[in-house]
Amino acid sequence: MARRKRIYEGKAKVLYEGPEPGTLVQYFKDDAYAFDRKGTITGKGVLNNRISEYLMIRLADIGIPTHLVRRLNMREQLVREVEIIPLTISVNNVAAGELAGRFSIPEGTPLPRSIVEYYWKNDEYSDPMVSEEHITAFGWAAPQDIDDMLALALRINDYFTGLFFGARLKLIDFKLEFGRNYDENGEMRIIVADEISPDTCRLWDSETDEKLDKDRFRRDLDKVAEGYQEVARRLGVLPTSGPGDVAEPTTIQ
Ligand SMILES: Nc1ncnc2c1ncn2[C@@H]1O[C@H](COP(=O)(O)OP(=O)(O)OP(=O)(O)O)[C@@H](O)[C@H]1O
Ligand SMILES: [Mg+2]
């Protein structure tokens, strides 16, 4: 494996310098964090790489731009480098997790309409929820950018709700990250970045409501890796050929 420069190591992924300017290699790790607990979910990185690739290709099918260029191997994908907008946009269809707790709504209650929320990506301050006012006042995004992200998030929600239902999964909620991407003429467009996977979506079996996402890890349930496998299997992207995994590449500082 070629030596290359590590740009950033996060909790779930590592970003390396890509082969061409304006590209990055995104490496998916098996690490998982929940609250203050760290763990390893064997094979998660391999599965999230496939699942996120699949879902971003489906977005491209309907004309939604994403950072994905192509998957490179079991754990890595080539992506377009973006200026990350420091926000997480969450879309909730059914009350679950923190939202259910905050409003004392029993988990599993369908929401009368999808609720979109913005959070400032800042680990030190535990990603506080922010309004459009904060976003524009602090210069994280312009009003037009917010409109674009909201419209994209709602379109993605409609499309994925149907897509997952076809795979016997309920899309309870999910979060997105967006980034600014510039073309040769310096034109800016907002594209979907980061990952879309059972780490970033709540997915329940459509008949039994069994959780098949990162909540199995957060709540210390059994069969955590199996949840990720089941999502991959139902989407038709479960790797069939054993581990065949790649080691994390050597890094030069
Ligand atoms: N196309 C891209 N270009 C630049 N940065 C990206 C791109 N896609 C994702 N990122 C950033 O790469 C990092 C991925 O790592 P990971 O998700 O493991 O981080 P994390 O520990 O969750 O921290 P963070 O709170 O920043 O997401 C994130 O900071 C994400 O915002
Ligand atoms: Mg992240």
PDB file of C-alpha atoms and ligand atoms in Angstrom:
ATOM      1  CA  MET A   1       0.000   0.000   0.000  1.00  0.00           C
ATOM      2  CA  ALA A   2       1.419   3.368  -0.998  1.00  0.00           C
ATOM      3  CA  ARG A   3       2.419   5.765   1.768  1.00  0.00           C
ATOM      4  CA  ARG A   4       0.336   8.836   1.763  1.00  0.00           C
ATOM      5  CA  LYS A   5      -0.511  11.768   3.874  1.00  0.00           C
ATOM      6  CA  ARG A   6      -3.168  11.528   6.527  1.00  0.00           C
ATOM      7  CA  ILE A   7      -5.292  14.673   6.492  1.00  0.00           C
ATOM      8  CA  TYR A   8      -7.684  13.948   9.362  1.00  0.00           C
ATOM      9  CA  GLU A   9      -8.553  11.101  11.658  1.00  0.00           C
ATOM     10  CA  GLY A  10     -12.100  11.164  13.014  1.00  0.00           C
ATOM     11  CA  LYS A  11     -14.033   8.712  15.117  1.00  0.00           C
ATOM     12  CA  ALA A  12     -15.317   6.542  12.280  1.00  0.00           C
ATOM     13  CA  LYS A  13     -13.134   7.417   9.313  1.00  0.00           C
ATOM     14  CA  VAL A  14      -9.687   8.544   8.236  1.00  0.00           C
ATOM     15  CA  LEU A  15      -9.136  10.956   5.365  1.00  0.00           C
ATOM     16  CA  TYR A  16      -6.000  10.655   3.253  1.00  0.00           C
ATOM     17  CA  GLU A  17      -4.701  12.846   0.489  1.00  0.00           C
ATOM     18  CA  GLY A  18      -6.159  11.607  -2.799  1.00  0.00           C
ATOM     19  CA  PRO A  19      -4.332  10.717  -6.024  1.00  0.00           C
ATOM     20  CA  GLU A  20      -5.284  13.996  -7.712  1.00  0.00           C
ATOM     21  CA  PRO A  21      -5.713  17.518  -6.382  1.00  0.00           C
ATOM     22  CA  GLY A  22      -9.231  18.065  -5.111  1.00  0.00           C
ATOM     23  CA  THR A  23      -9.693  14.423  -4.124  1.00  0.00           C
ATOM     24  CA  LEU A  24      -9.430  12.527  -0.853  1.00  0.00           C
ATOM     25  CA  VAL A  25      -9.455   8.889   0.128  1.00  0.00           C
ATOM     26  CA  GLN A  26     -11.982   8.103   2.847  1.00  0.00           C
ATOM     27  CA  TYR A  27     -11.075   5.033   4.915  1.00  0.00           C
ATOM     28  CA  PHE A  28     -13.870   3.451   7.004  1.00  0.00           C
ATOM     29  CA  LYS A  29     -12.835   2.142  10.430  1.00  0.00           C
ATOM     30  CA  ASP A  30     -14.555  -0.409  12.668  1.00  0.00           C
ATOM     31  CA  ASP A  31     -14.452   2.000  15.625  1.00  0.00           C
ATOM     32  CA  ALA A  32     -17.703   3.118  17.189  1.00  0.00           C
ATOM     33  CA  TYR A  33     -18.318   5.739  19.857  1.00  0.00           C
ATOM     34  CA  ALA A  34     -21.475   6.255  21.861  1.00  0.00           C
ATOM     35  CA  PHE A  35     -21.598   8.881  24.580  1.00  0.00           C
ATOM     36  CA  ASP A  36     -18.231   8.275  26.297  1.00  0.00           C
ATOM     37  CA  ARG A  37     -17.879   4.654  25.323  1.00  0.00           C
ATOM     38  CA  LYS A  38     -15.607   3.420  22.580  1.00  0.00           C
ATOM     39  CA  GLY A  39     -15.932   0.050  20.922  1.00  0.00           C
ATOM     40  CA  THR A  40     -15.168  -1.921  17.816  1.00  0.00           C
ATOM     41  CA  ILE A  41     -17.785  -3.414  15.530  1.00  0.00           C
ATOM     42  CA  THR A  42     -16.020  -6.020  13.446  1.00  0.00           C
ATOM     43  CA  GLY A  43     -16.576  -5.448   9.749  1.00  0.00           C
ATOM     44  CA  LYS A  44     -18.534  -2.201  10.194  1.00  0.00           C
ATOM     45  CA  GLY A  45     -16.087  -0.186   8.084  1.00  0.00           C
ATOM     46  CA  VAL A  46     -16.364  -2.625   5.191  1.00  0.00           C
ATOM     47  CA  LEU A  47     -20.163  -2.584   5.339  1.00  0.00           C
ATOM     48  CA  ASN A  48     -20.527   1.184   5.769  1.00  0.00           C
ATOM     49  CA  ASN A  49     -18.194   1.716   2.815  1.00  0.00           C
ATOM     50  CA  ARG A  50     -20.516  -0.431   0.648  1.00  0.00           C
ATOM     51  CA  ILE A  51     -23.750   0.945   2.029  1.00  0.00           C
ATOM     52  CA  SER A  52     -22.664   4.576   1.705  1.00  0.00           C
ATOM     53  CA  GLU A  53     -21.378   3.937  -1.823  1.00  0.00           C
ATOM     54  CA  TYR A  54     -24.688   2.326  -2.783  1.00  0.00           C
ATOM     55  CA  LEU A  55     -26.817   5.110  -1.303  1.00  0.00           C
ATOM     56  CA  MET A  56     -24.723   7.884  -2.864  1.00  0.00           C
ATOM     57  CA  ILE A  57     -24.970   6.205  -6.279  1.00  0.00           C
ATOM     58  CA  ARG A  58     -28.752   6.094  -5.812  1.00  0.00           C
ATOM     59  CA  LEU A  59     -28.666   9.854  -5.060  1.00  0.00           C
ATOM     60  CA  ALA A  60     -26.659  10.473  -8.237  1.00  0.00           C
ATOM     61  CA  ASP A  61     -29.394   8.554 -10.120  1.00  0.00           C
ATOM     62  CA  ILE A  62     -31.897  11.253  -9.190  1.00  0.00           C
ATOM     63  CA  GLY A  63     -29.496  14.117  -9.847  1.00  0.00           C
ATOM     64  CA  ILE A  64     -28.391  14.838  -6.272  1.00  0.00           C
ATOM     65  CA  PRO A  65     -24.659  15.607  -6.271  1.00  0.00           C
ATOM     66  CA  THR A  66     -22.459  13.817  -3.727  1.00  0.00           C
ATOM     67  CA  HIS A  67     -18.745  13.675  -2.964  1.00  0.00           C
ATOM     68  CA  LEU A  68     -18.441  10.039  -4.073  1.00  0.00           C
ATOM     69  CA  VAL A  69     -16.188   9.410  -7.058  1.00  0.00           C
ATOM     70  CA  ARG A  70     -15.918   5.636  -6.639  1.00  0.00           C
ATOM     71  CA  ARG A  71     -15.206   2.912  -4.145  1.00  0.00           C
ATOM     72  CA  LEU A  72     -11.555   1.862  -4.274  1.00  0.00           C
ATOM     73  CA  ASN A  73     -11.515  -1.305  -2.168  1.00  0.00           C
ATOM     74  CA  MET A  74     -13.119  -2.939   0.874  1.00  0.00           C
ATOM     75  CA  ARG A  75     -12.586   0.007   3.196  1.00  0.00           C
ATOM     76  CA  GLU A  76     -11.822   2.994   1.023  1.00  0.00           C
ATOM     77  CA  GLN A  77     -13.570   5.305  -1.369  1.00  0.00           C
ATOM     78  CA  LEU A  78     -12.306   8.147  -3.514  1.00  0.00           C
ATOM     79  CA  VAL A  79     -14.230  11.345  -2.849  1.00  0.00           C
ATOM     80  CA  ARG A  80     -14.203  14.960  -3.954  1.00  0.00           C
ATOM     81  CA  GLU A  81     -12.633  17.201  -1.392  1.00  0.00           C
ATOM     82  CA  VAL A  82     -15.108  19.764  -0.099  1.00  0.00           C
ATOM     83  CA  GLU A  83     -15.153  22.605   2.380  1.00  0.00           C
ATOM     84  CA  ILE A  84     -17.330  21.000   5.005  1.00  0.00           C
ATOM     85  CA  ILE A  85     -20.187  23.220   6.163  1.00  0.00           C
ATOM     86  CA  PRO A  86     -19.853  22.775   9.953  1.00  0.00           C
ATOM     87  CA  LEU A  87     -23.425  21.572  10.405  1.00  0.00           C
ATOM     88  CA  THR A  88     -25.216  18.292  10.759  1.00  0.00           C
ATOM     89  CA  ILE A  89     -28.708  18.367   9.266  1.00  0.00           C
ATOM     90  CA  SER A  90     -31.010  15.791  10.812  1.00  0.00           C
ATOM     91  CA  VAL A  91     -34.370  14.654   9.477  1.00  0.00           C
ATOM     92  CA  ASN A  92     -36.736  12.799  11.816  1.00  0.00           C
ATOM     93  CA  ASN A  93     -39.779  10.880  10.602  1.00  0.00           C
ATOM     94  CA  VAL A  94     -40.518   8.858  13.732  1.00  0.00           C
ATOM     95  CA  ALA A  95     -39.690   9.818  17.325  1.00  0.00           C
ATOM     96  CA  ALA A  96     -36.573   7.982  18.511  1.00  0.00           C
ATOM     97  CA  GLY A  97     -33.379   8.537  20.435  1.00  0.00           C
ATOM     98  CA  GLU A  98     -32.623  11.980  21.785  1.00  0.00           C
ATOM     99  CA  LEU A  99     -35.611  13.650  20.089  1.00  0.00           C
ATOM    100  CA  ALA A 100     -38.053  11.208  21.707  1.00  0.00           C
ATOM    101  CA  GLY A 101     -36.461  11.885  25.103  1.00  0.00           C
ATOM    102  CA  ARG A 102     -36.389  15.662  24.702  1.00  0.00           C
ATOM    103  CA  PHE A 103     -40.150  15.876  24.095  1.00  0.00           C
ATOM    104  CA  SER A 104     -41.219  12.804  26.103  1.00  0.00           C
ATOM    105  CA  ILE A 105     -42.678  11.138  23.045  1.00  0.00           C
ATOM    106  CA  PRO A 106     -42.753   7.338  23.165  1.00  0.00           C
ATOM    107  CA  GLU A 107     -40.132   5.960  20.840  1.00  0.00           C
ATOM    108  CA  GLY A 108     -41.715   4.753  17.600  1.00  0.00           C
ATOM    109  CA  THR A 109     -44.422   7.438  17.444  1.00  0.00           C
ATOM    110  CA  PRO A 110     -44.723   8.683  13.855  1.00  0.00           C
ATOM    111  CA  LEU A 111     -44.249  12.456  13.707  1.00  0.00           C
ATOM    112  CA  PRO A 112     -47.087  14.444  12.094  1.00  0.00           C
ATOM    113  CA  ARG A 113     -44.534  15.867   9.686  1.00  0.00           C
ATOM    114  CA  SER A 114     -40.819  15.335   9.196  1.00  0.00           C
ATOM    115  CA  ILE A 115     -38.766  17.484  11.553  1.00  0.00           C
ATOM    116  CA  VAL A 116     -35.517  18.984  10.275  1.00  0.00           C
ATOM    117  CA  GLU A 117     -32.930  20.246  12.751  1.00  0.00           C
ATOM    118  CA  TYR A 118     -29.485  21.832  12.447  1.00  0.00           C
ATOM    119  CA  TYR A 119     -26.589  21.083  14.786  1.00  0.00           C
ATOM    120  CA  TRP A 120     -23.253  22.867  14.916  1.00  0.00           C
ATOM    121  CA  LYS A 121     -20.489  20.297  14.392  1.00  0.00           C
ATOM    122  CA  ASN A 122     -18.288  20.955  17.385  1.00  0.00           C
ATOM    123  CA  ASP A 123     -17.177  18.038  19.542  1.00  0.00           C
ATOM    124  CA  GLU A 124     -15.931  20.266  22.342  1.00  0.00           C
ATOM    125  CA  TYR A 125     -19.400  21.766  22.794  1.00  0.00           C
ATOM    126  CA  SER A 126     -21.210  18.459  22.071  1.00  0.00           C
ATOM    127  CA  ASP A 127     -22.721  19.566  18.736  1.00  0.00           C
ATOM    128  CA  PRO A 128     -25.389  22.008  20.000  1.00  0.00           C
ATOM    129  CA  MET A 129     -28.624  22.499  18.089  1.00  0.00           C
ATOM    130  CA  VAL A 130     -28.685  25.824  16.245  1.00  0.00           C
ATOM    131  CA  SER A 131     -31.236  27.832  14.295  1.00  0.00           C
ATOM    132  CA  GLU A 132     -30.950  29.523  10.893  1.00  0.00           C
ATOM    133  CA  GLU A 133     -30.222  32.709  12.823  1.00  0.00           C
ATOM    134  CA  HIS A 134     -27.078  31.243  14.374  1.00  0.00           C
ATOM    135  CA  ILE A 135     -26.015  29.740  11.052  1.00  0.00           C
ATOM    136  CA  THR A 136     -26.175  33.047   9.182  1.00  0.00           C
ATOM    137  CA  ALA A 137     -25.015  35.245  12.102  1.00  0.00           C
ATOM    138  CA  PHE A 138     -21.892  33.153  12.633  1.00  0.00           C
ATOM    139  CA  GLY A 139     -21.239  32.869   8.897  1.00  0.00           C
ATOM    140  CA  TRP A 140     -21.427  29.061   8.671  1.00  0.00           C
ATOM    141  CA  ALA A 141     -23.762  29.239   5.661  1.00  0.00           C
ATOM    142  CA  ALA A 142     -25.709  31.852   3.700  1.00  0.00           C
ATOM    143  CA  PRO A 143     -29.534  31.878   3.582  1.00  0.00           C
ATOM    144  CA  GLN A 144     -29.399  30.437   0.048  1.00  0.00           C
ATOM    145  CA  ASP A 145     -27.129  27.611   1.244  1.00  0.00           C
ATOM    146  CA  ILE A 146     -29.593  26.791   4.016  1.00  0.00           C
ATOM    147  CA  ASP A 147     -32.474  26.710   1.506  1.00  0.00           C
ATOM    148  CA  ASP A 148     -30.438  24.387  -0.716  1.00  0.00           C
ATOM    149  CA  MET A 149     -29.511  22.048   2.146  1.00  0.00           C
ATOM    150  CA  LEU A 150     -33.099  21.933   3.421  1.00  0.00           C
ATOM    151  CA  ALA A 151     -34.488  21.167  -0.047  1.00  0.00           C
ATOM    152  CA  LEU A 152     -31.872  18.444  -0.583  1.00  0.00           C
ATOM    153  CA  ALA A 153     -32.476  16.919   2.853  1.00  0.00           C
ATOM    154  CA  LEU A 154     -36.240  16.699   2.232  1.00  0.00           C
ATOM    155  CA  ARG A 155     -35.809  15.226  -1.248  1.00  0.00           C
ATOM    156  CA  ILE A 156     -33.358  12.676   0.103  1.00  0.00           C
ATOM    157  CA  ASN A 157     -35.803  11.827   2.875  1.00  0.00           C
ATOM    158  CA  ASP A 158     -38.667  11.192   0.434  1.00  0.00           C
ATOM    159  CA  TYR A 159     -36.521   9.145  -1.885  1.00  0.00           C
ATOM    160  CA  PHE A 160     -34.784   7.082   0.795  1.00  0.00           C
ATOM    161  CA  THR A 161     -38.003   6.442   2.699  1.00  0.00           C
ATOM    162  CA  GLY A 162     -39.269   4.612  -0.393  1.00  0.00           C
ATOM    163  CA  LEU A 163     -35.963   2.992  -1.220  1.00  0.00           C
ATOM    164  CA  PHE A 164     -35.530   1.574   2.295  1.00  0.00           C
ATOM    165  CA  PHE A 165     -39.155   0.481   2.487  1.00  0.00           C
ATOM    166  CA  GLY A 166     -38.518  -1.564  -0.651  1.00  0.00           C
ATOM    167  CA  ALA A 167     -35.772  -3.265   1.382  1.00  0.00           C
ATOM    168  CA  ARG A 168     -38.172  -3.930   4.315  1.00  0.00           C
ATOM    169  CA  LEU A 169     -36.629  -1.122   6.366  1.00  0.00           C
ATOM    170  CA  LYS A 170     -38.221   1.930   7.963  1.00  0.00           C
ATOM    171  CA  LEU A 171     -36.202   5.137   7.774  1.00  0.00           C
ATOM    172  CA  ILE A 172     -36.792   6.526  11.258  1.00  0.00           C
ATOM    173  CA  ASP A 173     -34.315   9.416  11.029  1.00  0.00           C
ATOM    174  CA  PHE A 174     -30.934  10.281   9.552  1.00  0.00           C
ATOM    175  CA  LYS A 175     -28.306  12.986   9.475  1.00  0.00           C
ATOM    176  CA  LEU A 176     -26.389  14.533   6.608  1.00  0.00           C
ATOM    177  CA  GLU A 177     -23.262  16.618   6.146  1.00  0.00           C
ATOM    178  CA  PHE A 178     -22.847  18.934   3.179  1.00  0.00           C
ATOM    179  CA  GLY A 179     -19.811  20.612   1.676  1.00  0.00           C
ATOM    180  CA  ARG A 180     -18.915  23.268  -0.846  1.00  0.00           C
ATOM    181  CA  ASN A 181     -17.415  22.009  -4.067  1.00  0.00           C
ATOM    182  CA  TYR A 182     -15.960  24.293  -6.740  1.00  0.00           C
ATOM    183  CA  ASP A 183     -15.816  23.441 -10.461  1.00  0.00           C
ATOM    184  CA  GLU A 184     -13.103  24.530 -12.963  1.00  0.00           C
ATOM    185  CA  ASN A 185     -14.830  27.901 -13.390  1.00  0.00           C
ATOM    186  CA  GLY A 186     -14.898  28.510  -9.667  1.00  0.00           C
ATOM    187  CA  GLU A 187     -18.654  27.932  -9.486  1.00  0.00           C
ATOM    188  CA  MET A 188     -19.720  26.685  -6.075  1.00  0.00           C
ATOM    189  CA  ARG A 189     -22.274  23.953  -5.486  1.00  0.00           C
ATOM    190  CA  ILE A 190     -23.363  22.249  -2.321  1.00  0.00           C
ATOM    191  CA  ILE A 191     -22.955  18.485  -2.365  1.00  0.00           C
ATOM    192  CA  VAL A 192     -23.655  15.648   0.048  1.00  0.00           C
ATOM    193  CA  ALA A 193     -20.441  14.610   1.841  1.00  0.00           C
ATOM    194  CA  ASP A 194     -19.331  12.292   4.659  1.00  0.00           C
ATOM    195  CA  GLU A 195     -21.289   9.010   4.791  1.00  0.00           C
ATOM    196  CA  ILE A 196     -24.807   7.604   4.774  1.00  0.00           C
ATOM    197  CA  SER A 197     -24.926   4.333   6.689  1.00  0.00           C
ATOM    198  CA  PRO A 198     -26.394   2.631   9.767  1.00  0.00           C
ATOM    199  CA  ASP A 199     -24.055   4.916  11.766  1.00  0.00           C
ATOM    200  CA  THR A 200     -25.955   7.961  10.458  1.00  0.00           C
ATOM    201  CA  CYS A 201     -29.464   6.552   9.855  1.00  0.00           C
ATOM    202  CA  ARG A 202     -31.912   4.853  12.227  1.00  0.00           C
ATOM    203  CA  LEU A 203     -33.302   1.864  10.341  1.00  0.00           C
ATOM    204  CA  TRP A 204     -35.913  -0.500  11.766  1.00  0.00           C
ATOM    205  CA  ASP A 205     -37.286  -3.712  10.324  1.00  0.00           C
ATOM    206  CA  SER A 206     -40.520  -2.637   8.649  1.00  0.00           C
ATOM    207  CA  GLU A 207     -42.566  -5.428  10.245  1.00  0.00           C
ATOM    208  CA  THR A 208     -41.053  -6.033  13.682  1.00  0.00           C
ATOM    209  CA  ASP A 209     -39.494  -2.593  14.393  1.00  0.00           C
ATOM    210  CA  GLU A 210     -36.262  -4.370  15.284  1.00  0.00           C
ATOM    211  CA  LYS A 211     -33.386  -1.876  15.312  1.00  0.00           C
ATOM    212  CA  LEU A 212     -30.756  -2.592  12.659  1.00  0.00           C
ATOM    213  CA  ASP A 213     -28.496   0.459  13.136  1.00  0.00           C
ATOM    214  CA  LYS A 214     -25.954   1.966  15.515  1.00  0.00           C
ATOM    215  CA  ASP A 215     -28.551   2.061  18.315  1.00  0.00           C
ATOM    216  CA  ARG A 216     -27.778  -1.643  18.891  1.00  0.00           C
ATOM    217  CA  PHE A 217     -24.296  -0.505  19.944  1.00  0.00           C
ATOM    218  CA  ARG A 218     -25.463   2.651  21.790  1.00  0.00           C
ATOM    219  CA  ARG A 219     -27.907   0.602  23.849  1.00  0.00           C
ATOM    220  CA  ASP A 220     -25.628  -2.347  24.427  1.00  0.00           C
ATOM    221  CA  LEU A 221     -27.889  -4.771  22.573  1.00  0.00           C
ATOM    222  CA  ASP A 222     -26.602  -8.028  21.113  1.00  0.00           C
ATOM    223  CA  LYS A 223     -25.925  -8.729  17.422  1.00  0.00           C
ATOM    224  CA  VAL A 224     -24.496  -5.290  16.666  1.00  0.00           C
ATOM    225  CA  ALA A 225     -22.465  -6.297  13.593  1.00  0.00           C
ATOM    226  CA  GLU A 226     -25.422  -8.381  12.395  1.00  0.00           C
ATOM    227  CA  GLY A 227     -27.553  -5.231  12.175  1.00  0.00           C
ATOM    228  CA  TYR A 228     -25.105  -3.651   9.708  1.00  0.00           C
ATOM    229  CA  GLN A 229     -24.905  -6.941   7.794  1.00  0.00           C
ATOM    230  CA  GLU A 230     -28.665  -7.188   7.563  1.00  0.00           C
ATOM    231  CA  VAL A 231     -28.967  -3.660   6.156  1.00  0.00           C
ATOM    232  CA  ALA A 232     -26.255  -4.444   3.573  1.00  0.00           C
ATOM    233  CA  ARG A 233     -27.948  -7.737   2.694  1.00  0.00           C
ATOM    234  CA  ARG A 234     -31.357  -6.125   2.211  1.00  0.00           C
ATOM    235  CA  LEU A 235     -29.853  -3.407   0.014  1.00  0.00           C
ATOM    236  CA  GLY A 236     -28.117  -6.124  -2.022  1.00  0.00           C
ATOM    237  CA  VAL A 237     -24.551  -4.994  -1.210  1.00  0.00           C
ATOM    238  CA  LEU A 238     -23.363  -7.559   1.346  1.00  0.00           C
ATOM    239  CA  PRO A 239     -19.844  -8.607   0.286  1.00  0.00           C
ATOM    240  CA  THR A 240     -19.923 -12.334  -0.485  1.00  0.00           C
ATOM    241  CA  SER A 241     -16.225 -13.173  -0.675  1.00  0.00           C
ATOM    242  CA  GLY A 242     -15.084 -13.524   2.938  1.00  0.00           C
ATOM    243  CA  PRO A 243     -13.008 -10.887   4.713  1.00  0.00           C
ATOM    244  CA  GLY A 244     -10.520  -9.968   1.892  1.00  0.00           C
ATOM    245  CA  ASP A 245      -9.924  -6.837   3.898  1.00  0.00           C
ATOM    246  CA  VAL A 246      -7.192  -4.236   3.543  1.00  0.00           C
ATOM    247  CA  ALA A 247      -4.991  -3.002   6.360  1.00  0.00           C
ATOM    248  CA  GLU A 248      -4.885   0.675   7.193  1.00  0.00           C
ATOM    249  CA  PRO A 249      -2.187   2.265   5.002  1.00  0.00           C
ATOM    250  CA  THR A 250       1.111   3.495   6.411  1.00  0.00           C
ATOM    251  CA  THR A 251       1.068   7.188   7.055  1.00  0.00           C
ATOM    252  CA  ILE A 252       3.692   9.823   6.452  1.00  0.00           C
ATOM    253  CA  GLN A 253       3.492  12.859   8.658  1.00  0.00           C
TER     254      GLN A 253
HETATM  255  N1  LIG B   1     -15.607  15.136   0.927  1.00  0.00           N
HETATM  256  C1  LIG B   1     -15.093  15.581   2.073  1.00  0.00           C
HETATM  257  N2  LIG B   1     -14.143  16.551   2.074  1.00  0.00           N
HETATM  258  C2  LIG B   1     -13.625  17.011   3.244  1.00  0.00           C
HETATM  259  N3  LIG B   1     -13.969  16.546   4.471  1.00  0.00           N
HETATM  260  C3  LIG B   1     -14.911  15.588   4.524  1.00  0.00           C
HETATM  261  C4  LIG B   1     -15.527  15.057   3.340  1.00  0.00           C
HETATM  262  N4  LIG B   1     -16.443  14.124   3.727  1.00  0.00           N
HETATM  263  C5  LIG B   1     -16.404  14.081   5.062  1.00  0.00           C
HETATM  264  N5  LIG B   1     -15.487  14.941   5.572  1.00  0.00           N
HETATM  265  C6  LIG B   1     -15.129  15.143   6.988  1.00  0.00           C
HETATM  266  O1  LIG B   1     -14.270  14.054   7.327  1.00  0.00           O
HETATM  267  C7  LIG B   1     -14.454  13.643   8.666  1.00  0.00           C
HETATM  268  C8  LIG B   1     -14.823  12.185   8.666  1.00  0.00           C
HETATM  269  O2  LIG B   1     -14.433  11.599   9.827  1.00  0.00           O
HETATM  270  P1  LIG B   1     -15.433  11.095  10.973  1.00  0.00           P
HETATM  271  O3  LIG B   1     -16.846  11.109  10.505  1.00  0.00           O
HETATM  272  O4  LIG B   1     -14.828   9.870  11.519  1.00  0.00           O
HETATM  273  O5  LIG B   1     -15.255  12.295  11.997  1.00  0.00           O
HETATM  274  P2  LIG B   1     -15.930  12.432  13.417  1.00  0.00           P
HETATM  275  O6  LIG B   1     -15.037  11.892  14.459  1.00  0.00           O
HETATM  276  O7  LIG B   1     -17.337  11.955  13.308  1.00  0.00           O
HETATM  277  O8  LIG B   1     -15.877  13.987  13.572  1.00  0.00           O
HETATM  278  P3  LIG B   1     -16.806  15.049  12.950  1.00  0.00           P
HETATM  279  O9  LIG B   1     -17.560  15.559  14.140  1.00  0.00           O
HETATM  280  O10 LIG B   1     -15.897  16.061  12.324  1.00  0.00           O
HETATM  281  O11 LIG B   1     -17.702  14.344  11.932  1.00  0.00           O
HETATM  282  C9  LIG B   1     -15.550  14.535   9.230  1.00  0.00           C
HETATM  283  O12 LIG B   1     -14.970  15.624   9.926  1.00  0.00           O
HETATM  284  C10 LIG B   1     -16.271  15.041   7.972  1.00  0.00           C
HETATM  285  O13 LIG B   1     -16.882  16.290   8.195  1.00  0.00           O
HETATM  286 MG    MG B   2     -18.519  12.173  11.501  1.00  0.00          MG
END
